mmCIF file of C-alpha atoms in Angstrom:
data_model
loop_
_atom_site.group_PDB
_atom_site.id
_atom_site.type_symbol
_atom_site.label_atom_id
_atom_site.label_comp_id
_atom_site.label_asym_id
_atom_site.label_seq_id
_atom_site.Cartn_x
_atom_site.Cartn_y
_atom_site.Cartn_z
ATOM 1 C CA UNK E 21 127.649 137.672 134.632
ATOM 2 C CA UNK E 22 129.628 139.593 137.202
ATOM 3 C CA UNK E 23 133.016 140.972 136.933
ATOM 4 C CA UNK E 24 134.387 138.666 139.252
ATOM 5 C CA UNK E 25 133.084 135.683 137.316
ATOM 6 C CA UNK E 26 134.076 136.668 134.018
ATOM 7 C CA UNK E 27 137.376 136.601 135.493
ATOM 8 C CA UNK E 28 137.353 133.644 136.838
ATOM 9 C CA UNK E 29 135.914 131.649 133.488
ATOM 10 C CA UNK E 30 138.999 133.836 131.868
ATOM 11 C CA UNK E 31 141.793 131.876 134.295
ATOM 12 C CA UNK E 32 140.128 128.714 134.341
ATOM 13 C CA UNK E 33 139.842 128.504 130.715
ATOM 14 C CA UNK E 34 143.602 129.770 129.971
ATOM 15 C CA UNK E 35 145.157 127.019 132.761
ATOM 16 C CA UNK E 36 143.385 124.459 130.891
ATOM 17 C CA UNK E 37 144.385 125.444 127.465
ATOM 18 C CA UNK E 38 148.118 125.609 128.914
ATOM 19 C CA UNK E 39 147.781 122.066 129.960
ATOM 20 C CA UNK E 40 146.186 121.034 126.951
ATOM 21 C CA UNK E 41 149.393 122.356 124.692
ATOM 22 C CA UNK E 42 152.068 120.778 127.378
ATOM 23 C CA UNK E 43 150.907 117.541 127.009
ATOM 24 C CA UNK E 44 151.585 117.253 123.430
ATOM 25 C CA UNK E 45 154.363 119.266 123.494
ATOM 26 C CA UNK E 46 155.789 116.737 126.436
ATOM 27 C CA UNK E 47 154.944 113.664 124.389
ATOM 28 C CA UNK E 48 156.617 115.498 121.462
ATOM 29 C CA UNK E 49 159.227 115.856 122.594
ATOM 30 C CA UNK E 50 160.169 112.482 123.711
ATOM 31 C CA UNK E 51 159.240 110.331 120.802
ATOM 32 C CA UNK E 52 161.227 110.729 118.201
ATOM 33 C CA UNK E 53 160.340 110.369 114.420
ATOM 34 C CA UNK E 54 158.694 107.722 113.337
ATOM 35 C CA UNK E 55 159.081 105.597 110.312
ATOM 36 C CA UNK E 56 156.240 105.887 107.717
ATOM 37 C CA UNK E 57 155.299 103.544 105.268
ATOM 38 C CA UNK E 58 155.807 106.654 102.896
ATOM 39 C CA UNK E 59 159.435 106.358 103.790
ATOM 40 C CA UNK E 60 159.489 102.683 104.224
ATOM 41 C CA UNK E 61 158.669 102.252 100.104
ATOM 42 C CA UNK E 62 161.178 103.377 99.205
ATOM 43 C CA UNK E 63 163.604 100.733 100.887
ATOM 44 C CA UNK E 64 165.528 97.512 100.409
ATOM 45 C CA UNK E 65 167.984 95.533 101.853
ATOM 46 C CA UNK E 66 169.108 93.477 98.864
ATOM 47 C CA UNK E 67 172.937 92.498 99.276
ATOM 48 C CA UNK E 68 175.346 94.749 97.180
ATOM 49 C CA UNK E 69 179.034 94.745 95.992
ATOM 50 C CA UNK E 70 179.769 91.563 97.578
ATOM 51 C CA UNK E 71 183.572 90.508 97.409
ATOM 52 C CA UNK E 72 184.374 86.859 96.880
ATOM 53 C CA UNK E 73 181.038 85.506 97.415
ATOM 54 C CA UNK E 74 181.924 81.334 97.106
ATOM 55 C CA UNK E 75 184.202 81.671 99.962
ATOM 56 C CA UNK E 76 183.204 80.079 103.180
ATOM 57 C CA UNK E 77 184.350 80.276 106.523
ATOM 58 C CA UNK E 78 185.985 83.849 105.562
ATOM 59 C CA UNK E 79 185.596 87.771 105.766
ATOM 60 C CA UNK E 80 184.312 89.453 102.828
ATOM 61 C CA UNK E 81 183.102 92.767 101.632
ATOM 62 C CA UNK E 82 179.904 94.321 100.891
ATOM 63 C CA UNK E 83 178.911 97.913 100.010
ATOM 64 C CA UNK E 84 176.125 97.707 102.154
ATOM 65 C CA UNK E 85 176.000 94.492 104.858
ATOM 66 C CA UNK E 86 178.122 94.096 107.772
ATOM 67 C CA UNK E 87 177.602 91.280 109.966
ATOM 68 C CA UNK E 88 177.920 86.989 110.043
ATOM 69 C CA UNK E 89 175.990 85.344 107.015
ATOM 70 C CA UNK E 90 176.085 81.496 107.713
ATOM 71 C CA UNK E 91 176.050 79.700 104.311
ATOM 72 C CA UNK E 92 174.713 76.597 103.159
ATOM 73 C CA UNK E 93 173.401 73.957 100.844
ATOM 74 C CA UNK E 94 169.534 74.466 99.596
ATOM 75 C CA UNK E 95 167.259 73.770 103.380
ATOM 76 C CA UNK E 96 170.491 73.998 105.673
ATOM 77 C CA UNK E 97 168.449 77.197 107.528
ATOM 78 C CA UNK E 98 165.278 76.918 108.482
ATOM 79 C CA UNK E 99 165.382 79.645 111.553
ATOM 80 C CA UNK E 100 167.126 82.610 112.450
ATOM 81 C CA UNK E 101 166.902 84.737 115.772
ATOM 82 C CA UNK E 102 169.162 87.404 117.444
ATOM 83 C CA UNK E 103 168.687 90.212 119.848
ATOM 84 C CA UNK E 104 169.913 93.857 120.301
ATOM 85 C CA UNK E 105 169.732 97.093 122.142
ATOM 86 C CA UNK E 106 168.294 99.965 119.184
ATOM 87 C CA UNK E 107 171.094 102.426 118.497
ATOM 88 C CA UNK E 108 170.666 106.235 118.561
ATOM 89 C CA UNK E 109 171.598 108.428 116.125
ATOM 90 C CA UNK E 110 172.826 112.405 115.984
ATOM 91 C CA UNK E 111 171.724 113.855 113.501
ATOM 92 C CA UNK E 112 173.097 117.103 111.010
ATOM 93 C CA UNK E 113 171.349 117.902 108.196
ATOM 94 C CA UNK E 114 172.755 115.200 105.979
ATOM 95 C CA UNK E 115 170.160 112.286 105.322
ATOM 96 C CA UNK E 116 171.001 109.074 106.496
ATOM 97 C CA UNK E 117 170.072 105.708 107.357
ATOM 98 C CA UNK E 118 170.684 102.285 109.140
ATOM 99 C CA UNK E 119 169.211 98.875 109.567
ATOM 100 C CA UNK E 120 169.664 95.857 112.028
ATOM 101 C CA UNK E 121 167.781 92.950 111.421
ATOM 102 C CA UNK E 122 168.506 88.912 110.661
ATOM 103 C CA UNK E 123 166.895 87.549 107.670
ATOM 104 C CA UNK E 124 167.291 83.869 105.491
ATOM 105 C CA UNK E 125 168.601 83.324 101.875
ATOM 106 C CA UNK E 126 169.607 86.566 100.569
ATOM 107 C CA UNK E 127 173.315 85.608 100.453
ATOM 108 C CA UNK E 128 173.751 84.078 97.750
ATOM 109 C CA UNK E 129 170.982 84.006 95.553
ATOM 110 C CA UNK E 130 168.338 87.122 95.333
ATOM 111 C CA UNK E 131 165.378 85.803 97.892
ATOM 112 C CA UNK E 132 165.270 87.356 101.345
ATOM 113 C CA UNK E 133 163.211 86.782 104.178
ATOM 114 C CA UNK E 134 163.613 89.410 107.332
ATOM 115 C CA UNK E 135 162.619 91.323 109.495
ATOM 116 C CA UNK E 136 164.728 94.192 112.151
ATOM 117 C CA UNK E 137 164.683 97.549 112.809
ATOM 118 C CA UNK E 138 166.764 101.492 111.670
ATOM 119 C CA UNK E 139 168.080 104.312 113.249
ATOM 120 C CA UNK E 140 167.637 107.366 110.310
ATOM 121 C CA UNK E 141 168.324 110.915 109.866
ATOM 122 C CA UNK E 142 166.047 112.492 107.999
ATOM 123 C CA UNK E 143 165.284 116.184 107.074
ATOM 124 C CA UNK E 144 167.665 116.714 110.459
ATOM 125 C CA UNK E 145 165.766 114.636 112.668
ATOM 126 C CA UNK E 146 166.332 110.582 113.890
ATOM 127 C CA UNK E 147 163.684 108.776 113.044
ATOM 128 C CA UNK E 148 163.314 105.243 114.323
ATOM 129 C CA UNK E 149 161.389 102.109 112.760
ATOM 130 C CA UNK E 150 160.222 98.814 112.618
ATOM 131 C CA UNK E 151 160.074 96.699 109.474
ATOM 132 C CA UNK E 152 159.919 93.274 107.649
ATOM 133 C CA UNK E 153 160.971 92.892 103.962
ATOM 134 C CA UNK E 154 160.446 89.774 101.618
ATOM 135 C CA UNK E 155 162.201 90.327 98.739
ATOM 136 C CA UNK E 156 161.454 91.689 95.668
ATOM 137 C CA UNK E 157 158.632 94.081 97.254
ATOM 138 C CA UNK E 158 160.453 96.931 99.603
ATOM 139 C CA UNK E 159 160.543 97.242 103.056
ATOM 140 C CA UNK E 160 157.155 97.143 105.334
ATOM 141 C CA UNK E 161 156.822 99.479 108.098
ATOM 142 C CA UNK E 162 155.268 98.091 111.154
ATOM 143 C CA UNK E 163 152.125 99.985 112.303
ATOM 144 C CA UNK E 164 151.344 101.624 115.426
ATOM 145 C CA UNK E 165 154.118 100.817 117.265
ATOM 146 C CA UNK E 166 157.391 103.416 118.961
ATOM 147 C CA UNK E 167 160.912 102.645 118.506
ATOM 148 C CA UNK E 168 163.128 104.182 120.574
ATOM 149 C CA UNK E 169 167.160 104.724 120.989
ATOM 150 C CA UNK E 170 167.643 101.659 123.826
ATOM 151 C CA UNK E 171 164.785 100.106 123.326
ATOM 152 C CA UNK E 172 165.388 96.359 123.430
ATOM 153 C CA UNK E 173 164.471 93.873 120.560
ATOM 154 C CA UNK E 174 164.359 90.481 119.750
ATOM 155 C CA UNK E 175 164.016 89.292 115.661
ATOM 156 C CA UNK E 176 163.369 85.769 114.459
ATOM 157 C CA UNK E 177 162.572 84.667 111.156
ATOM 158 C CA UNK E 178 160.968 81.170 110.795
ATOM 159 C CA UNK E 179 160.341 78.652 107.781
ATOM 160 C CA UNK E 180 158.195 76.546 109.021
ATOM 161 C CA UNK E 181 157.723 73.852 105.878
ATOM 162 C CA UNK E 182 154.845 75.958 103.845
ATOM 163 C CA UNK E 183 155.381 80.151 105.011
ATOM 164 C CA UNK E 184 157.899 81.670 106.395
ATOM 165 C CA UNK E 185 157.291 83.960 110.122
ATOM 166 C CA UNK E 186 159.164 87.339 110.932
ATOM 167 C CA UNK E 187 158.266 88.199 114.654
ATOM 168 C CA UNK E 188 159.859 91.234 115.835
ATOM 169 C CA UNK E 189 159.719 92.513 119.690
ATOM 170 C CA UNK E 190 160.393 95.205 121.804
ATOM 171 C CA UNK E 191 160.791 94.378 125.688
ATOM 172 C CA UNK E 192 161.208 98.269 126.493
ATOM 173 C CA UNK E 193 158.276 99.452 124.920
ATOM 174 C CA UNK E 194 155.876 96.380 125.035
ATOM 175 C CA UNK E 195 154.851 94.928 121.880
ATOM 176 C CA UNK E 196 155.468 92.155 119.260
ATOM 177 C CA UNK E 197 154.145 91.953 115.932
ATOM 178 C CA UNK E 198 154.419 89.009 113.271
ATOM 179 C CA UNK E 199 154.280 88.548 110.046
ATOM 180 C CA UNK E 200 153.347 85.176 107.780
ATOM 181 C CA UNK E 201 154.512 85.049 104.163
ATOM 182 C CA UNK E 202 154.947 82.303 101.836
ATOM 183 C CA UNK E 203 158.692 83.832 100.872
ATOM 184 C CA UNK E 204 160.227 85.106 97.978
ATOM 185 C CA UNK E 205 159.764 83.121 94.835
ATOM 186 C CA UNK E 206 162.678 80.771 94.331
ATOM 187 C CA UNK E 207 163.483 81.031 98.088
ATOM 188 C CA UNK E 208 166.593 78.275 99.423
ATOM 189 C CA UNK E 209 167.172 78.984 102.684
ATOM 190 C CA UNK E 210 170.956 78.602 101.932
ATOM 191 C CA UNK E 211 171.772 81.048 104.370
ATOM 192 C CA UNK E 212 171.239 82.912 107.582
ATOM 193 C CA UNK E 213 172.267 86.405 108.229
ATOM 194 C CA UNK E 214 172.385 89.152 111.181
ATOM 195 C CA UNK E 215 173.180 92.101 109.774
ATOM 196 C CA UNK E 216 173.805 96.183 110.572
ATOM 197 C CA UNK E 217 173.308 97.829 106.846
ATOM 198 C CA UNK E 218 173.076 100.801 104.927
ATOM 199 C CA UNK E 219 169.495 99.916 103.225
ATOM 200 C CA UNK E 220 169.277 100.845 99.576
ATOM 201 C CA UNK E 221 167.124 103.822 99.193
ATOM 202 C CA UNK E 222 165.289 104.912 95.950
ATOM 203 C CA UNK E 223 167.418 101.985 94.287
ATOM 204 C CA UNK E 224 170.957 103.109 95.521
ATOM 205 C CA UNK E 225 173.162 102.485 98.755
ATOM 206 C CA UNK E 226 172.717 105.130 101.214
ATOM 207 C CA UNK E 227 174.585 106.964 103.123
ATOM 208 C CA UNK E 228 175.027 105.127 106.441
ATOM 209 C CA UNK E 229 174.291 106.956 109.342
ATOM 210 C CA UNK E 230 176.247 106.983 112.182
ATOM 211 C CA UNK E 231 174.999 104.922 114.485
ATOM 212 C CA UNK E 232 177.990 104.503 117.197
ATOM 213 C CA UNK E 233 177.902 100.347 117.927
ATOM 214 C CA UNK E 234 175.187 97.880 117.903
ATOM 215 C CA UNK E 235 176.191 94.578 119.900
ATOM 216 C CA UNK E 236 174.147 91.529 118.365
ATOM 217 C CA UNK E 237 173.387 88.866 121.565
ATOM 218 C CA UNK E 238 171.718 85.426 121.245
ATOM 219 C CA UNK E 239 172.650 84.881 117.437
ATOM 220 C CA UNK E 240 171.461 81.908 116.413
ATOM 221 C CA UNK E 241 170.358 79.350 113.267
ATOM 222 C CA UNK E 242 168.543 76.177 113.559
ATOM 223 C CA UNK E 243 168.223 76.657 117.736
ATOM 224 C CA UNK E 244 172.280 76.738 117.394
ATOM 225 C CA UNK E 245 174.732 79.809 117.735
ATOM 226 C CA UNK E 246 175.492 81.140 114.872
ATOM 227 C CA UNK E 247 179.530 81.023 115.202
ATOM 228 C CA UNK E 248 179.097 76.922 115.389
ATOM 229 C CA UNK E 249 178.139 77.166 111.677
ATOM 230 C CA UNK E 250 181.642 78.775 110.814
ATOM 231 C CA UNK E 251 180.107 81.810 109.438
ATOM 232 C CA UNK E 252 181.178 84.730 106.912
ATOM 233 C CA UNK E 253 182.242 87.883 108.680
ATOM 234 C CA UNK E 254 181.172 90.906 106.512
ATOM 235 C CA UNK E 255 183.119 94.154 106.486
ATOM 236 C CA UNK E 256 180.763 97.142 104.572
ATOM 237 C CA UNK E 257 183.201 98.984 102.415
ATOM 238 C CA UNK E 258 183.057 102.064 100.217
ATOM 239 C CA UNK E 259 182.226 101.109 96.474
ATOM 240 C CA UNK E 260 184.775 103.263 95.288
ATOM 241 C CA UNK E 261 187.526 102.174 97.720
ATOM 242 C CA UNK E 262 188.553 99.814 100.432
ATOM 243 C CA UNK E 263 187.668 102.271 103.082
ATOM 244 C CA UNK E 264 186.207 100.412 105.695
ATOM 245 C CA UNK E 265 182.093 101.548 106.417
ATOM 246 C CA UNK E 266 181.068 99.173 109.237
ATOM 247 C CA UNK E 267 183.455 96.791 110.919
ATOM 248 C CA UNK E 268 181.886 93.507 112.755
ATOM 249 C CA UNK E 269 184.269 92.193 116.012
ATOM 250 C CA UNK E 270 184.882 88.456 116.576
ATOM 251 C CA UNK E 271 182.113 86.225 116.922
ATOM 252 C CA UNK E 272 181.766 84.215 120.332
ATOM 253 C CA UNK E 273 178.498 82.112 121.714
ATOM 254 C CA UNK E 274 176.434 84.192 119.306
ATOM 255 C CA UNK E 275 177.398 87.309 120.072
ATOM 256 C CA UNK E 276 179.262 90.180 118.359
ATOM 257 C CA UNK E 277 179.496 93.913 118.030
ATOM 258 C CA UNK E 278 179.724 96.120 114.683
ATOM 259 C CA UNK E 279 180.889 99.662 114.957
ATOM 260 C CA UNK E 280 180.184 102.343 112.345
ATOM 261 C CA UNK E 281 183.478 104.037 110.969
ATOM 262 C CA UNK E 282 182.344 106.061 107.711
ATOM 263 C CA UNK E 283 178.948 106.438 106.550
#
């Protein structure tokens, strides 16, 4: 081979290994963490340190849910829908996490059905994730999919008579995935929920990362708005205080915000 050829072989081969690097470097750098199952394990959103829990019609405290539970006799919720826009997070070093999702029972008595989404920081980085939980067993992470700050989702939970189906989807990146389940044992569907949380993590309330506001939209239970139903507004409060965690705002044709304040 010639000089002039070895050369050339030489810059051919270097411009395509420099394109080869960019492009995962590129798609690096704009998908952010995802969640694992790994990680996933190790969650739950079972309802903690609720204030005042026969009350109806009323704002209470949790340590670890903020949002509108609507409460019930045994059957009163059969379905439970809401949408919202996925919150970004900035992250420090400390290790963090939040959850949006809607979900039946859970309330008041210890089943759960649901299914949403979090916003993390972990090991200094925001990781985002998909999920559905049916309580006692920890969270599920969906596979295969990217969740990103803004994308836009839609969660409904379903009991149709015999199982019970979480579908959650995301408009902004183009998929849906559902889940059938027969429920957790000794399931009422005495309540529906839409909820921002601070998920237990390795069986203790985490710190709740800041994830700025999350405005719920299209909140409803049995086909209905969810503020028809008189719900409970939930305020997340410190366990060692009344500091306030995670406010809700007013509730109005199924919608509402909730703004972090403390994690």
């Amino acid at each position: 081979m010639s000089p002039r050829s070895s050369a050339g072989f030489v810059l051919v081969t270097a411009a395509a290994l420099t394109a080869a690097l960019a492009t995962p470097s590129l798609a690096a750098s704009n998908t952010p963490a995802q969640l694992t199952q790994a990680i996933a394990s190790h969650e739950s959103h079972t309802l903690h340190g609720l204030a005042q829990p026969g009350k109806v019609n009323a704002t209470v405290s949790s340590t670890n849910w903020s949002g509108y539970a609507a409460t019930g006799s045994t059957g009163a919720y059969t379905s439970v829908t809401s949408s919202w826009t996925q919150p970004s997070v900035s992250c420090s070093s400390a290790t963090t996490y939040s959850s949006f999702w809607v979900g039946l029972d859970g309330y008041s008595n210890s089943a759960l059905e649901q299914t949403g989404t979090e916003a993390d920081c972990i090991g200094g980085k925001a990781t985002y994730g998909a999920w559905w939980e049916v309580l006692p067993a920890s969270e599920s992470a969906y596979s295969g999919v990217t969740v990103k700050g803004g994308d836009k989702f839609t969660a409904t939970v379903t009991y149709t008579g015999s199982t019970f189906t979480m579908t959650l989807a995301d408009s902004t990146e183009g998929w849906t995935k559902t889940t059938t389940h027969a429920g957790s044992s000794g399931f009422k569907n005495a309540s529906a929920e839409v909820i921002a949380e601070a998920p237990e993590v390795g069986g203790s309330v985490a710190s709740l990362a800041d994830f700025g506001t999350v405005t719920f939209t299209g909140a409803k239970a049995n086909g209905s708005n969810l503020d028809t139903y008189s719900p409970n507004e939930i305020v997340m409060t410190k366990s060692s205080s009344s500091a306030v965690r995670a406010q809700p705002g007013s509730i109005s044709g199924g919608s509402f915000s909730d703004a972090w304040k403390a994690n």
